[in-house]
JSON list of C-alpha atoms in Angstrom, two decimals:
[
{"chain": "A", "resi": 791, "resn": "MET", "atom": "CA", "xyz": [88.42, -139.55, 132.69]},
{"chain": "A", "resi": 792, "resn": "ARG", "atom": "CA", "xyz": [86.09, -142.56, 132.84]},
{"chain": "A", "resi": 793, "resn": "VAL", "atom": "CA", "xyz": [86.23, -145.17, 130.10]},
{"chain": "A", "resi": 794, "resn": "ILE", "atom": "CA", "xyz": [82.84, -146.70, 129.37]},
{"chain": "A", "resi": 795, "resn": "ALA", "atom": "CA", "xyz": [82.38, -149.74, 127.14]},
{"chain": "A", "resi": 796, "resn": "ALA", "atom": "CA", "xyz": [79.55, -149.53, 124.61]},
{"chain": "A", "resi": 797, "resn": "VAL", "atom": "CA", "xyz": [77.53, -152.70, 124.06]},
{"chain": "A", "resi": 798, "resn": "ASP", "atom": "CA", "xyz": [75.12, -152.59, 121.10]},
{"chain": "A", "resi": 799, "resn": "LEU", "atom": "CA", "xyz": [72.46, -155.26, 121.49]},
{"chain": "A", "resi": 800, "resn": "LEU", "atom": "CA", "xyz": [70.45, -156.52, 118.50]},
{"chain": "A", "resi": 801, "resn": "HIS", "atom": "CA", "xyz": [68.45, -159.77, 118.15]},
{"chain": "A", "resi": 802, "resn": "GLY", "atom": "CA", "xyz": [70.04, -161.18, 121.29]},
{"chain": "A", "resi": 803, "resn": "GLN", "atom": "CA", "xyz": [73.63, -160.63, 120.15]},
{"chain": "A", "resi": 804, "resn": "VAL", "atom": "CA", "xyz": [76.25, -157.93, 120.62]},
{"chain": "A", "resi": 805, "resn": "VAL", "atom": "CA", "xyz": [76.74, -156.30, 117.22]},
{"chain": "A", "resi": 806, "resn": "ARG", "atom": "CA", "xyz": [79.44, -154.06, 115.82]},
{"chain": "A", "resi": 807, "resn": "GLY", "atom": "CA", "xyz": [78.24, -150.57, 115.01]},
{"chain": "A", "resi": 808, "resn": "VAL", "atom": "CA", "xyz": [79.81, -148.99, 111.95]},
{"chain": "A", "resi": 809, "resn": "ALA", "atom": "CA", "xyz": [78.96, -145.42, 110.89]},
{"chain": "A", "resi": 810, "resn": "GLY", "atom": "CA", "xyz": [75.38, -145.73, 112.11]},
{"chain": "A", "resi": 811, "resn": "ASN", "atom": "CA", "xyz": [74.36, -147.98, 109.20]},
{"chain": "A", "resi": 812, "resn": "ARG", "atom": "CA", "xyz": [72.29, -150.32, 111.31]},
{"chain": "A", "resi": 813, "resn": "GLY", "atom": "CA", "xyz": [71.08, -152.45, 108.43]},
{"chain": "A", "resi": 814, "resn": "ASN", "atom": "CA", "xyz": [74.68, -153.62, 108.09]},
{"chain": "A", "resi": 815, "resn": "TYR", "atom": "CA", "xyz": [75.35, -154.34, 111.76]},
{"chain": "A", "resi": 816, "resn": "ARG", "atom": "CA", "xyz": [76.56, -157.91, 112.31]},
{"chain": "A", "resi": 817, "resn": "PRO", "atom": "CA", "xyz": [77.40, -159.98, 115.43]},
{"chain": "A", "resi": 818, "resn": "ILE", "atom": "CA", "xyz": [80.66, -158.73, 116.80]},
{"chain": "A", "resi": 819, "resn": "GLN", "atom": "CA", "xyz": [83.95, -160.50, 116.22]},
{"chain": "A", "resi": 820, "resn": "THR", "atom": "CA", "xyz": [86.23, -159.63, 119.08]},
{"chain": "A", "resi": 821, "resn": "LYS", "atom": "CA", "xyz": [89.71, -160.53, 120.28]},
{"chain": "A", "resi": 822, "resn": "LEU", "atom": "CA", "xyz": [88.35, -160.59, 123.81]},
{"chain": "A", "resi": 823, "resn": "CYS", "atom": "CA", "xyz": [86.16, -163.70, 123.60]},
{"chain": "A", "resi": 824, "resn": "ALA", "atom": "CA", "xyz": [84.93, -166.38, 121.19]},
{"chain": "A", "resi": 825, "resn": "THR", "atom": "CA", "xyz": [81.25, -165.42, 120.98]},
{"chain": "A", "resi": 826, "resn": "SER", "atom": "CA", "xyz": [78.93, -162.45, 120.52]},
{"chain": "A", "resi": 827, "resn": "GLU", "atom": "CA", "xyz": [76.69, -163.51, 123.41]},
{"chain": "A", "resi": 828, "resn": "PRO", "atom": "CA", "xyz": [76.01, -160.44, 125.58]},
{"chain": "A", "resi": 829, "resn": "VAL", "atom": "CA", "xyz": [76.97, -162.09, 128.86]},
{"chain": "A", "resi": 830, "resn": "ASP", "atom": "CA", "xyz": [80.25, -163.39, 127.39]},
{"chain": "A", "resi": 831, "resn": "VAL", "atom": "CA", "xyz": [81.13, -159.99, 125.91]},
{"chain": "A", "resi": 832, "resn": "ILE", "atom": "CA", "xyz": [80.35, -158.14, 129.14]},
{"chain": "A", "resi": 833, "resn": "ASN", "atom": "CA", "xyz": [82.45, -160.57, 131.19]},
{"chain": "A", "resi": 834, "resn": "ALA", "atom": "CA", "xyz": [85.34, -160.35, 128.69]},
{"chain": "A", "resi": 835, "resn": "LEU", "atom": "CA", "xyz": [85.33, -156.54, 128.82]},
{"chain": "A", "resi": 836, "resn": "ARG", "atom": "CA", "xyz": [85.45, -156.72, 132.61]},
{"chain": "A", "resi": 837, "resn": "GLN", "atom": "CA", "xyz": [88.18, -159.32, 132.81]},
{"chain": "A", "resi": 838, "resn": "GLU", "atom": "CA", "xyz": [90.39, -158.48, 129.82]},
{"chain": "A", "resi": 839, "resn": "CYS", "atom": "CA", "xyz": [90.07, -154.69, 129.81]},
{"chain": "A", "resi": 840, "resn": "GLY", "atom": "CA", "xyz": [89.23, -153.92, 133.41]},
{"chain": "A", "resi": 841, "resn": "ILE", "atom": "CA", "xyz": [86.07, -152.07, 132.34]},
{"chain": "A", "resi": 842, "resn": "GLY", "atom": "CA", "xyz": [83.65, -151.30, 135.15]},
{"chain": "A", "resi": 843, "resn": "GLU", "atom": "CA", "xyz": [81.05, -149.12, 133.44]},
{"chain": "A", "resi": 844, "resn": "PHE", "atom": "CA", "xyz": [78.90, -149.86, 130.40]},
{"chain": "A", "resi": 845, "resn": "TYR", "atom": "CA", "xyz": [76.71, -148.04, 127.90]},
{"chain": "A", "resi": 846, "resn": "ILE", "atom": "CA", "xyz": [74.01, -150.45, 126.74]},
{"chain": "A", "resi": 847, "resn": "ALA", "atom": "CA", "xyz": [72.38, -149.47, 123.45]},
{"chain": "A", "resi": 848, "resn": "ASP", "atom": "CA", "xyz": [69.35, -151.75, 123.13]},
{"chain": "A", "resi": 849, "resn": "LEU", "atom": "CA", "xyz": [68.80, -151.52, 119.38]},
{"chain": "A", "resi": 850, "resn": "ASP", "atom": "CA", "xyz": [65.79, -153.83, 119.55]},
{"chain": "A", "resi": 851, "resn": "ALA", "atom": "CA", "xyz": [64.14, -151.20, 121.74]},
{"chain": "A", "resi": 852, "resn": "ILE", "atom": "CA", "xyz": [65.43, -148.22, 119.75]},
{"chain": "A", "resi": 853, "resn": "LEU", "atom": "CA", "xyz": [64.30, -149.63, 116.40]},
{"chain": "A", "resi": 854, "resn": "GLN", "atom": "CA", "xyz": [61.24, -151.72, 117.30]},
{"chain": "A", "resi": 855, "resn": "GLY", "atom": "CA", "xyz": [60.26, -150.93, 120.88]},
{"chain": "A", "resi": 856, "resn": "GLN", "atom": "CA", "xyz": [61.17, -154.44, 122.10]},
{"chain": "A", "resi": 857, "resn": "ARG", "atom": "CA", "xyz": [63.17, -154.20, 125.32]},
{"chain": "A", "resi": 858, "resn": "ASN", "atom": "CA", "xyz": [65.55, -156.91, 126.50]},
{"chain": "A", "resi": 859, "resn": "TRP", "atom": "CA", "xyz": [64.30, -157.05, 130.09]},
{"chain": "A", "resi": 860, "resn": "LYS", "atom": "CA", "xyz": [66.10, -160.30, 130.95]},
{"chain": "A", "resi": 861, "resn": "PHE", "atom": "CA", "xyz": [69.45, -158.79, 130.01]},
{"chain": "A", "resi": 862, "resn": "TYR", "atom": "CA", "xyz": [68.73, -155.70, 132.11]},
{"chain": "A", "resi": 863, "resn": "GLU", "atom": "CA", "xyz": [67.95, -158.02, 135.03]},
{"chain": "A", "resi": 864, "resn": "PHE", "atom": "CA", "xyz": [71.26, -159.84, 134.55]},
{"chain": "A", "resi": 865, "resn": "LEU", "atom": "CA", "xyz": [73.16, -156.55, 134.66]},
{"chain": "A", "resi": 866, "resn": "GLU", "atom": "CA", "xyz": [71.32, -155.49, 137.80]},
{"chain": "A", "resi": 867, "resn": "LYS", "atom": "CA", "xyz": [71.92, -158.83, 139.55]},
{"chain": "A", "resi": 868, "resn": "GLU", "atom": "CA", "xyz": [75.62, -158.60, 138.72]},
{"chain": "A", "resi": 869, "resn": "GLY", "atom": "CA", "xyz": [75.71, -155.19, 140.35]},
{"chain": "A", "resi": 870, "resn": "LEU", "atom": "CA", "xyz": [77.18, -153.61, 137.21]},
{"chain": "A", "resi": 871, "resn": "ILE", "atom": "CA", "xyz": [77.27, -149.89, 136.57]},
{"chain": "A", "resi": 872, "resn": "PHE", "atom": "CA", "xyz": [75.47, -149.35, 133.29]},
{"chain": "A", "resi": 873, "resn": "TRP", "atom": "CA", "xyz": [73.69, -146.64, 131.35]},
{"chain": "A", "resi": 874, "resn": "LEU", "atom": "CA", "xyz": [70.68, -147.94, 129.42]},
{"chain": "A", "resi": 875, "resn": "ASP", "atom": "CA", "xyz": [69.57, -146.47, 126.10]},
{"chain": "A", "resi": 876, "resn": "ALA", "atom": "CA", "xyz": [66.27, -148.20, 125.37]},
{"chain": "A", "resi": 877, "resn": "GLY", "atom": "CA", "xyz": [64.97, -145.82, 122.72]},
{"chain": "A", "resi": 878, "resn": "LEU", "atom": "CA", "xyz": [62.74, -143.78, 125.04]},
{"chain": "A", "resi": 879, "resn": "ARG", "atom": "CA", "xyz": [60.12, -141.74, 123.24]},
{"chain": "A", "resi": 880, "resn": "SER", "atom": "CA", "xyz": [58.01, -140.30, 126.04]},
{"chain": "A", "resi": 881, "resn": "LEU", "atom": "CA", "xyz": [57.73, -139.49, 129.73]},
{"chain": "A", "resi": 882, "resn": "GLN", "atom": "CA", "xyz": [55.56, -142.57, 130.19]},
{"chain": "A", "resi": 883, "resn": "GLN", "atom": "CA", "xyz": [58.36, -144.82, 128.94]},
{"chain": "A", "resi": 884, "resn": "LEU", "atom": "CA", "xyz": [60.88, -143.03, 131.15]},
{"chain": "A", "resi": 885, "resn": "ARG", "atom": "CA", "xyz": [58.63, -143.63, 134.17]},
{"chain": "A", "resi": 886, "resn": "GLU", "atom": "CA", "xyz": [58.33, -147.31, 133.23]},
{"chain": "A", "resi": 887, "resn": "LEU", "atom": "CA", "xyz": [62.10, -147.85, 133.14]},
{"chain": "A", "resi": 888, "resn": "SER", "atom": "CA", "xyz": [62.52, -145.96, 136.40]},
{"chain": "A", "resi": 889, "resn": "SER", "atom": "CA", "xyz": [59.78, -148.02, 138.07]},
{"chain": "A", "resi": 890, "resn": "HIS", "atom": "CA", "xyz": [61.70, -151.20, 137.13]},
{"chain": "A", "resi": 891, "resn": "GLY", "atom": "CA", "xyz": [64.67, -149.97, 139.15]},
{"chain": "A", "resi": 892, "resn": "ILE", "atom": "CA", "xyz": [66.95, -148.93, 136.28]},
{"chain": "A", "resi": 893, "resn": "ARG", "atom": "CA", "xyz": [69.25, -146.44, 137.98]},
{"chain": "A", "resi": 894, "resn": "LYS", "atom": "CA", "xyz": [71.03, -144.85, 135.02]},
{"chain": "A", "resi": 895, "resn": "ILE", "atom": "CA", "xyz": [68.83, -144.04, 132.04]},
{"chain": "A", "resi": 896, "resn": "VAL", "atom": "CA", "xyz": [69.80, -142.56, 128.68]},
{"chain": "A", "resi": 897, "resn": "ILE", "atom": "CA", "xyz": [67.40, -140.24, 126.90]},
{"chain": "A", "resi": 898, "resn": "GLY", "atom": "CA", "xyz": [68.44, -140.15, 123.26]},
{"chain": "A", "resi": 899, "resn": "LEU", "atom": "CA", "xyz": [67.80, -137.21, 120.98]},
{"chain": "A", "resi": 900, "resn": "GLU", "atom": "CA", "xyz": [67.12, -139.65, 118.15]},
{"chain": "A", "resi": 901, "resn": "THR", "atom": "CA", "xyz": [63.82, -140.83, 119.65]},
{"chain": "A", "resi": 902, "resn": "TRP", "atom": "CA", "xyz": [62.90, -138.37, 122.43]},
{"chain": "A", "resi": 903, "resn": "SER", "atom": "CA", "xyz": [59.82, -136.15, 122.43]},
{"chain": "A", "resi": 904, "resn": "GLY", "atom": "CA", "xyz": [61.21, -132.68, 123.19]},
{"chain": "A", "resi": 905, "resn": "LEU", "atom": "CA", "xyz": [62.94, -130.32, 125.58]},
{"chain": "A", "resi": 906, "resn": "GLN", "atom": "CA", "xyz": [59.93, -129.74, 127.83]},
{"chain": "A", "resi": 907, "resn": "ASP", "atom": "CA", "xyz": [59.49, -133.47, 128.43]},
{"chain": "A", "resi": 908, "resn": "LEU", "atom": "CA", "xyz": [63.21, -133.68, 129.25]},
{"chain": "A", "resi": 909, "resn": "LYS", "atom": "CA", "xyz": [62.83, -130.97, 131.87]},
{"chain": "A", "resi": 910, "resn": "LEU", "atom": "CA", "xyz": [59.82, -132.76, 133.40]},
{"chain": "A", "resi": 911, "resn": "GLY", "atom": "CA", "xyz": [61.67, -136.07, 133.40]},
{"chain": "A", "resi": 912, "resn": "LEU", "atom": "CA", "xyz": [64.66, -134.51, 135.16]},
{"chain": "A", "resi": 913, "resn": "MET", "atom": "CA", "xyz": [62.36, -133.16, 137.86]},
{"chain": "A", "resi": 914, "resn": "GLU", "atom": "CA", "xyz": [60.36, -136.28, 138.59]},
{"chain": "A", "resi": 915, "resn": "CYS", "atom": "CA", "xyz": [62.61, -139.25, 137.79]},
{"chain": "A", "resi": 916, "resn": "LYS", "atom": "CA", "xyz": [64.66, -140.75, 140.62]},
{"chain": "A", "resi": 917, "resn": "ALA", "atom": "CA", "xyz": [67.14, -142.39, 138.24]},
{"chain": "A", "resi": 918, "resn": "ASN", "atom": "CA", "xyz": [70.24, -140.61, 136.98]},
{"chain": "A", "resi": 919, "resn": "ILE", "atom": "CA", "xyz": [69.58, -139.34, 133.47]},
{"chain": "A", "resi": 920, "resn": "MET", "atom": "CA", "xyz": [72.08, -138.91, 130.67]},
{"chain": "A", "resi": 921, "resn": "PHE", "atom": "CA", "xyz": [71.01, -137.06, 127.54]},
{"chain": "A", "resi": 922, "resn": "SER", "atom": "CA", "xyz": [72.57, -138.41, 124.37]},
{"chain": "A", "resi": 923, "resn": "LEU", "atom": "CA", "xyz": [72.96, -135.66, 121.81]},
{"chain": "A", "resi": 924, "resn": "ASP", "atom": "CA", "xyz": [72.75, -137.89, 118.74]},
{"chain": "A", "resi": 925, "resn": "MET", "atom": "CA", "xyz": [74.24, -136.65, 115.49]},
{"chain": "A", "resi": 926, "resn": "LYS", "atom": "CA", "xyz": [75.17, -138.06, 112.13]},
{"chain": "A", "resi": 927, "resn": "GLY", "atom": "CA", "xyz": [77.73, -136.20, 110.09]},
{"chain": "A", "resi": 928, "resn": "GLY", "atom": "CA", "xyz": [77.46, -133.20, 112.38]},
{"chain": "A", "resi": 929, "resn": "GLN", "atom": "CA", "xyz": [73.67, -132.90, 111.99]},
{"chain": "A", "resi": 930, "resn": "LEU", "atom": "CA", "xyz": [71.17, -133.54, 114.77]},
{"chain": "A", "resi": 931, "resn": "LEU", "atom": "CA", "xyz": [69.53, -136.96, 114.49]},
{"chain": "A", "resi": 932, "resn": "ASN", "atom": "CA", "xyz": [65.85, -137.00, 115.47]},
{"chain": "A", "resi": 933, "resn": "GLN", "atom": "CA", "xyz": [63.10, -139.22, 114.08]},
{"chain": "A", "resi": 934, "resn": "SER", "atom": "CA", "xyz": [60.17, -137.00, 115.06]},
{"chain": "A", "resi": 935, "resn": "GLY", "atom": "CA", "xyz": [61.45, -133.75, 113.58]},
{"chain": "A", "resi": 936, "resn": "ILE", "atom": "CA", "xyz": [60.72, -131.94, 116.84]},
{"chain": "A", "resi": 937, "resn": "TRP", "atom": "CA", "xyz": [64.28, -130.63, 117.00]},
{"chain": "A", "resi": 938, "resn": "ASP", "atom": "CA", "xyz": [64.45, -129.59, 113.33]},
{"chain": "A", "resi": 939, "resn": "GLY", "atom": "CA", "xyz": [66.04, -126.20, 112.72]},
{"chain": "A", "resi": 940, "resn": "LEU", "atom": "CA", "xyz": [68.43, -126.42, 115.66]},
{"chain": "A", "resi": 941, "resn": "THR", "atom": "CA", "xyz": [72.18, -126.78, 115.32]},
{"chain": "A", "resi": 942, "resn": "PRO", "atom": "CA", "xyz": [74.16, -128.92, 117.78]},
{"chain": "A", "resi": 943, "resn": "ASP", "atom": "CA", "xyz": [75.63, -125.73, 119.28]},
{"chain": "A", "resi": 944, "resn": "GLU", "atom": "CA", "xyz": [72.17, -124.28, 119.86]},
{"chain": "A", "resi": 945, "resn": "LEU", "atom": "CA", "xyz": [70.88, -127.46, 121.46]},
{"chain": "A", "resi": 946, "resn": "VAL", "atom": "CA", "xyz": [73.88, -127.69, 123.79]},
{"chain": "A", "resi": 947, "resn": "LEU", "atom": "CA", "xyz": [73.14, -124.12, 124.92]},
{"chain": "A", "resi": 948, "resn": "GLN", "atom": "CA", "xyz": [69.49, -125.05, 125.65]},
{"chain": "A", "resi": 949, "resn": "LEU", "atom": "CA", "xyz": [70.53, -128.19, 127.53]},
{"chain": "A", "resi": 950, "resn": "SER", "atom": "CA", "xyz": [73.00, -126.19, 129.64]},
{"chain": "A", "resi": 951, "resn": "GLN", "atom": "CA", "xyz": [70.05, -124.20, 130.98]},
{"chain": "A", "resi": 952, "resn": "THR", "atom": "CA", "xyz": [68.30, -127.30, 132.37]},
{"chain": "A", "resi": 953, "resn": "GLU", "atom": "CA", "xyz": [69.02, -129.45, 135.45]},
{"chain": "A", "resi": 954, "resn": "LEU", "atom": "CA", "xyz": [70.81, -132.03, 133.30]},
{"chain": "A", "resi": 955, "resn": "LYS", "atom": "CA", "xyz": [73.94, -133.48, 134.96]},
{"chain": "A", "resi": 956, "resn": "GLU", "atom": "CA", "xyz": [75.14, -135.99, 132.33]},
{"chain": "A", "resi": 957, "resn": "LEU", "atom": "CA", "xyz": [75.59, -135.25, 128.62]},
{"chain": "A", "resi": 958, "resn": "PHE", "atom": "CA", "xyz": [76.82, -137.64, 125.93]},
{"chain": "A", "resi": 959, "resn": "LEU", "atom": "CA", "xyz": [77.99, -136.28, 122.57]},
{"chain": "A", "resi": 960, "resn": "LEU", "atom": "CA", "xyz": [77.73, -138.91, 119.84]},
{"chain": "A", "resi": 961, "resn": "ASP", "atom": "CA", "xyz": [78.27, -138.66, 116.09]},
{"chain": "A", "resi": 962, "resn": "LEU", "atom": "CA", "xyz": [77.15, -141.98, 114.63]},
{"chain": "A", "resi": 963, "resn": "ALA", "atom": "CA", "xyz": [78.95, -141.33, 111.35]},
{"chain": "A", "resi": 964, "resn": "THR", "atom": "CA", "xyz": [82.30, -142.03, 113.02]},
{"chain": "A", "resi": 965, "resn": "VAL", "atom": "CA", "xyz": [81.28, -144.97, 115.23]},
{"chain": "A", "resi": 966, "resn": "GLY", "atom": "CA", "xyz": [83.43, -148.01, 114.52]},
{"chain": "A", "resi": 967, "resn": "THR", "atom": "CA", "xyz": [85.56, -146.19, 111.96]},
{"chain": "A", "resi": 968, "resn": "GLY", "atom": "CA", "xyz": [88.51, -144.95, 114.03]},
{"chain": "A", "resi": 969, "resn": "LYS", "atom": "CA", "xyz": [88.50, -141.83, 111.87]},
{"chain": "A", "resi": 970, "resn": "GLY", "atom": "CA", "xyz": [88.78, -138.93, 114.23]},
{"chain": "A", "resi": 971, "resn": "LEU", "atom": "CA", "xyz": [87.03, -137.01, 116.97]},
{"chain": "A", "resi": 972, "resn": "PRO", "atom": "CA", "xyz": [84.32, -134.82, 115.44]},
{"chain": "A", "resi": 973, "resn": "THR", "atom": "CA", "xyz": [82.78, -133.81, 118.77]},
{"chain": "A", "resi": 974, "resn": "ILE", "atom": "CA", "xyz": [85.87, -132.06, 120.20]},
{"chain": "A", "resi": 975, "resn": "SER", "atom": "CA", "xyz": [84.75, -128.49, 119.46]},
{"chain": "A", "resi": 976, "resn": "LEU", "atom": "CA", "xyz": [81.23, -129.19, 120.75]},
{"chain": "A", "resi": 977, "resn": "LEU", "atom": "CA", "xyz": [82.73, -130.76, 123.87]},
{"chain": "A", "resi": 978, "resn": "ARG", "atom": "CA", "xyz": [84.80, -127.66, 124.57]},
{"chain": "A", "resi": 979, "resn": "GLN", "atom": "CA", "xyz": [81.80, -125.41, 124.04]},
{"chain": "A", "resi": 980, "resn": "ALA", "atom": "CA", "xyz": [79.66, -127.49, 126.39]},
{"chain": "A", "resi": 981, "resn": "LYS", "atom": "CA", "xyz": [82.32, -127.43, 129.11]},
{"chain": "A", "resi": 982, "resn": "SER", "atom": "CA", "xyz": [82.50, -123.63, 128.85]},
{"chain": "A", "resi": 983, "resn": "LEU", "atom": "CA", "xyz": [78.75, -123.24, 129.39]},
{"chain": "A", "resi": 984, "resn": "LYS", "atom": "CA", "xyz": [78.24, -125.15, 132.62]},
{"chain": "A", "resi": 985, "resn": "ASN", "atom": "CA", "xyz": [80.65, -126.30, 135.31]},
{"chain": "A", "resi": 986, "resn": "ASP", "atom": "CA", "xyz": [78.59, -128.90, 137.10]},
{"chain": "A", "resi": 987, "resn": "TRP", "atom": "CA", "xyz": [77.72, -131.36, 134.34]},
{"chain": "A", "resi": 988, "resn": "SER", "atom": "CA", "xyz": [79.65, -134.41, 133.27]},
{"chain": "A", "resi": 989, "resn": "ILE", "atom": "CA", "xyz": [80.26, -134.71, 129.54]},
{"chain": "A", "resi": 990, "resn": "SER", "atom": "CA", "xyz": [81.17, -137.91, 127.73]},
{"chain": "A", "resi": 991, "resn": "THR", "atom": "CA", "xyz": [81.79, -138.46, 124.06]},
{"chain": "A", "resi": 992, "resn": "GLY", "atom": "CA", "xyz": [82.41, -141.28, 121.62]},
{"chain": "A", "resi": 993, "resn": "GLY", "atom": "CA", "xyz": [82.85, -142.22, 117.99]},
{"chain": "A", "resi": 994, "resn": "GLY", "atom": "CA", "xyz": [86.10, -142.30, 116.04]},
{"chain": "A", "resi": 995, "resn": "VAL", "atom": "CA", "xyz": [88.38, -143.09, 118.99]},
{"chain": "A", "resi": 996, "resn": "HIS", "atom": "CA", "xyz": [91.17, -145.43, 117.90]},
{"chain": "A", "resi": 997, "resn": "THR", "atom": "CA", "xyz": [94.32, -144.89, 119.96]},
{"chain": "A", "resi": 998, "resn": "LEU", "atom": "CA", "xyz": [95.58, -143.91, 123.39]},
{"chain": "A", "resi": 999, "resn": "ARG", "atom": "CA", "xyz": [96.52, -140.54, 121.87]},
{"chain": "A", "resi": 1000, "resn": "ASP", "atom": "CA", "xyz": [92.84, -140.01, 121.00]},
{"chain": "A", "resi": 1001, "resn": "LEU", "atom": "CA", "xyz": [91.87, -140.71, 124.60]},
{"chain": "A", "resi": 1002, "resn": "ILE", "atom": "CA", "xyz": [94.50, -138.32, 125.92]},
{"chain": "A", "resi": 1003, "resn": "HIS", "atom": "CA", "xyz": [93.29, -135.64, 123.48]},
{"chain": "A", "resi": 1004, "resn": "LEU", "atom": "CA", "xyz": [89.75, -136.04, 124.80]},
{"chain": "A", "resi": 1005, "resn": "LYS", "atom": "CA", "xyz": [90.93, -135.85, 128.40]},
{"chain": "A", "resi": 1006, "resn": "GLU", "atom": "CA", "xyz": [92.95, -132.71, 127.69]},
{"chain": "A", "resi": 1007, "resn": "SER", "atom": "CA", "xyz": [89.88, -131.21, 125.99]},
{"chain": "A", "resi": 1008, "resn": "GLY", "atom": "CA", "xyz": [87.84, -131.63, 129.15]},
{"chain": "A", "resi": 1009, "resn": "ALA", "atom": "CA", "xyz": [85.96, -134.89, 128.56]},
{"chain": "A", "resi": 1010, "resn": "ASP", "atom": "CA", "xyz": [84.74, -136.56, 131.74]},
{"chain": "A", "resi": 1011, "resn": "GLY", "atom": "CA", "xyz": [84.12, -139.85, 129.99]},
{"chain": "A", "resi": 1012, "resn": "CYS", "atom": "CA", "xyz": [84.74, -141.68, 126.72]},
{"chain": "A", "resi": 1013, "resn": "VAL", "atom": "CA", "xyz": [82.52, -144.43, 125.34]},
{"chain": "A", "resi": 1014, "resn": "LEU", "atom": "CA", "xyz": [84.52, -147.09, 123.50]},
{"chain": "A", "resi": 1015, "resn": "ALA", "atom": "CA", "xyz": [83.74, -150.27, 121.59]},
{"chain": "A", "resi": 1016, "resn": "SER", "atom": "CA", "xyz": [85.69, -151.12, 118.43]},
{"chain": "A", "resi": 1017, "resn": "ALA", "atom": "CA", "xyz": [89.06, -149.98, 119.81]},
{"chain": "A", "resi": 1018, "resn": "LEU", "atom": "CA", "xyz": [88.66, -152.43, 122.70]},
{"chain": "A", "resi": 1019, "resn": "HIS", "atom": "CA", "xyz": [87.48, -155.35, 120.58]},
{"chain": "A", "resi": 1020, "resn": "ASP", "atom": "CA", "xyz": [90.17, -154.83, 117.93]},
{"chain": "A", "resi": 1021, "resn": "GLY", "atom": "CA", "xyz": [92.90, -154.45, 120.54]},
{"chain": "A", "resi": 1022, "resn": "SER", "atom": "CA", "xyz": [94.02, -151.02, 119.34]},
{"chain": "A", "resi": 1023, "resn": "ILE", "atom": "CA", "xyz": [93.57, -149.83, 122.94]},
{"chain": "A", "resi": 1024, "resn": "SER", "atom": "CA", "xyz": [94.73, -152.28, 125.58]},
{"chain": "A", "resi": 1025, "resn": "ARG", "atom": "CA", "xyz": [94.16, -152.69, 129.30]},
{"chain": "A", "resi": 1026, "resn": "GLU", "atom": "CA", "xyz": [97.69, -151.42, 129.92]},
{"chain": "A", "resi": 1027, "resn": "GLN", "atom": "CA", "xyz": [96.98, -148.27, 127.90]},
{"chain": "A", "resi": 1028, "resn": "LEU", "atom": "CA", "xyz": [93.78, -147.66, 129.83]},
{"chain": "A", "resi": 1029, "resn": "LEU", "atom": "CA", "xyz": [95.80, -147.84, 133.03]},
{"chain": "A", "resi": 1030, "resn": "GLU", "atom": "CA", "xyz": [98.29, -145.41, 131.51]},
{"chain": "A", "resi": 1031, "resn": "LEU", "atom": "CA", "xyz": [95.43, -143.02, 130.77]},
{"chain": "A", "resi": 1032, "resn": "ILE", "atom": "CA", "xyz": [94.24, -143.16, 134.36]},
{"chain": "A", "resi": 1033, "resn": "GLU", "atom": "CA", "xyz": [97.75, -142.38, 135.57]},
{"chain": "A", "resi": 1034, "resn": "TYR", "atom": "CA", "xyz": [98.20, -139.54, 133.06]}
]
C-alpha cells in the first residue's frame, strides 16, 4: 500500500486541515520542520518520513480559483510524484492543467461539473486522473448540487462503470481528528465492483494499526497528514507497513 502525504496549501502556507472547517485552518505546526513554508514542509516529509508521493490540495484554487503555479513548477522541477487538486470545475480547466504538463490531476466531487464531463475528460486528457469522492459526515459534498440525490454507494457504482483508474475516498469530517476510518465499508464495496482501479482513502488515520487495517481492507493507498506531522506514525512504522 502506498503512503501519500497530503499538503494543504492556503495563502502561501501549508495549513492543518481539521474536520473540513476551512475557516479555522491555520499554518501547520509540525515536528518535522520549523516553518509552514511549502518547500520546507515538502522537503521535511521527504527526508524525515521517506515520503515519495504527495497529494497537493490547493485551497486557494478550490475556494477562490487562484492557482499556485509557481509551486506547481517547483514540484515539477524537483521531479516529485504529486497529485494536484486545484478545484477543477469544468473540462476547460482540466484541459488547461493538462496543457501545462501536470501529469497527475485530481478531479474533486466538491467542485466538478458532472459524470458526463468526467467521462469526456477521461477520454481526452493525457494526464492520469484521480477522482476524489468528497464527503462530509458520510454525505456527498458538491457545491453545484449536480450530484444531489445520490448516495456514496450509488456514485461509486456509477464511477465503476467508467474508465476511471484512480479513486480517492475522502470524508472531510474526520480529517485531522484521528477519530476512525469512516470510508472502510465504501472502500470494500468499491474494490468488489472493479478489479483494475486503484483506490486510496484518507481521514481519521492515527496509528500504524489504522494503516494495517486499511491495507487488509484492500486499500491501494492512504493519504496522511496530521499523523505524520504529530509523529503518531513514524518513518520506522511506515517501513514496517511496507514489510507487512
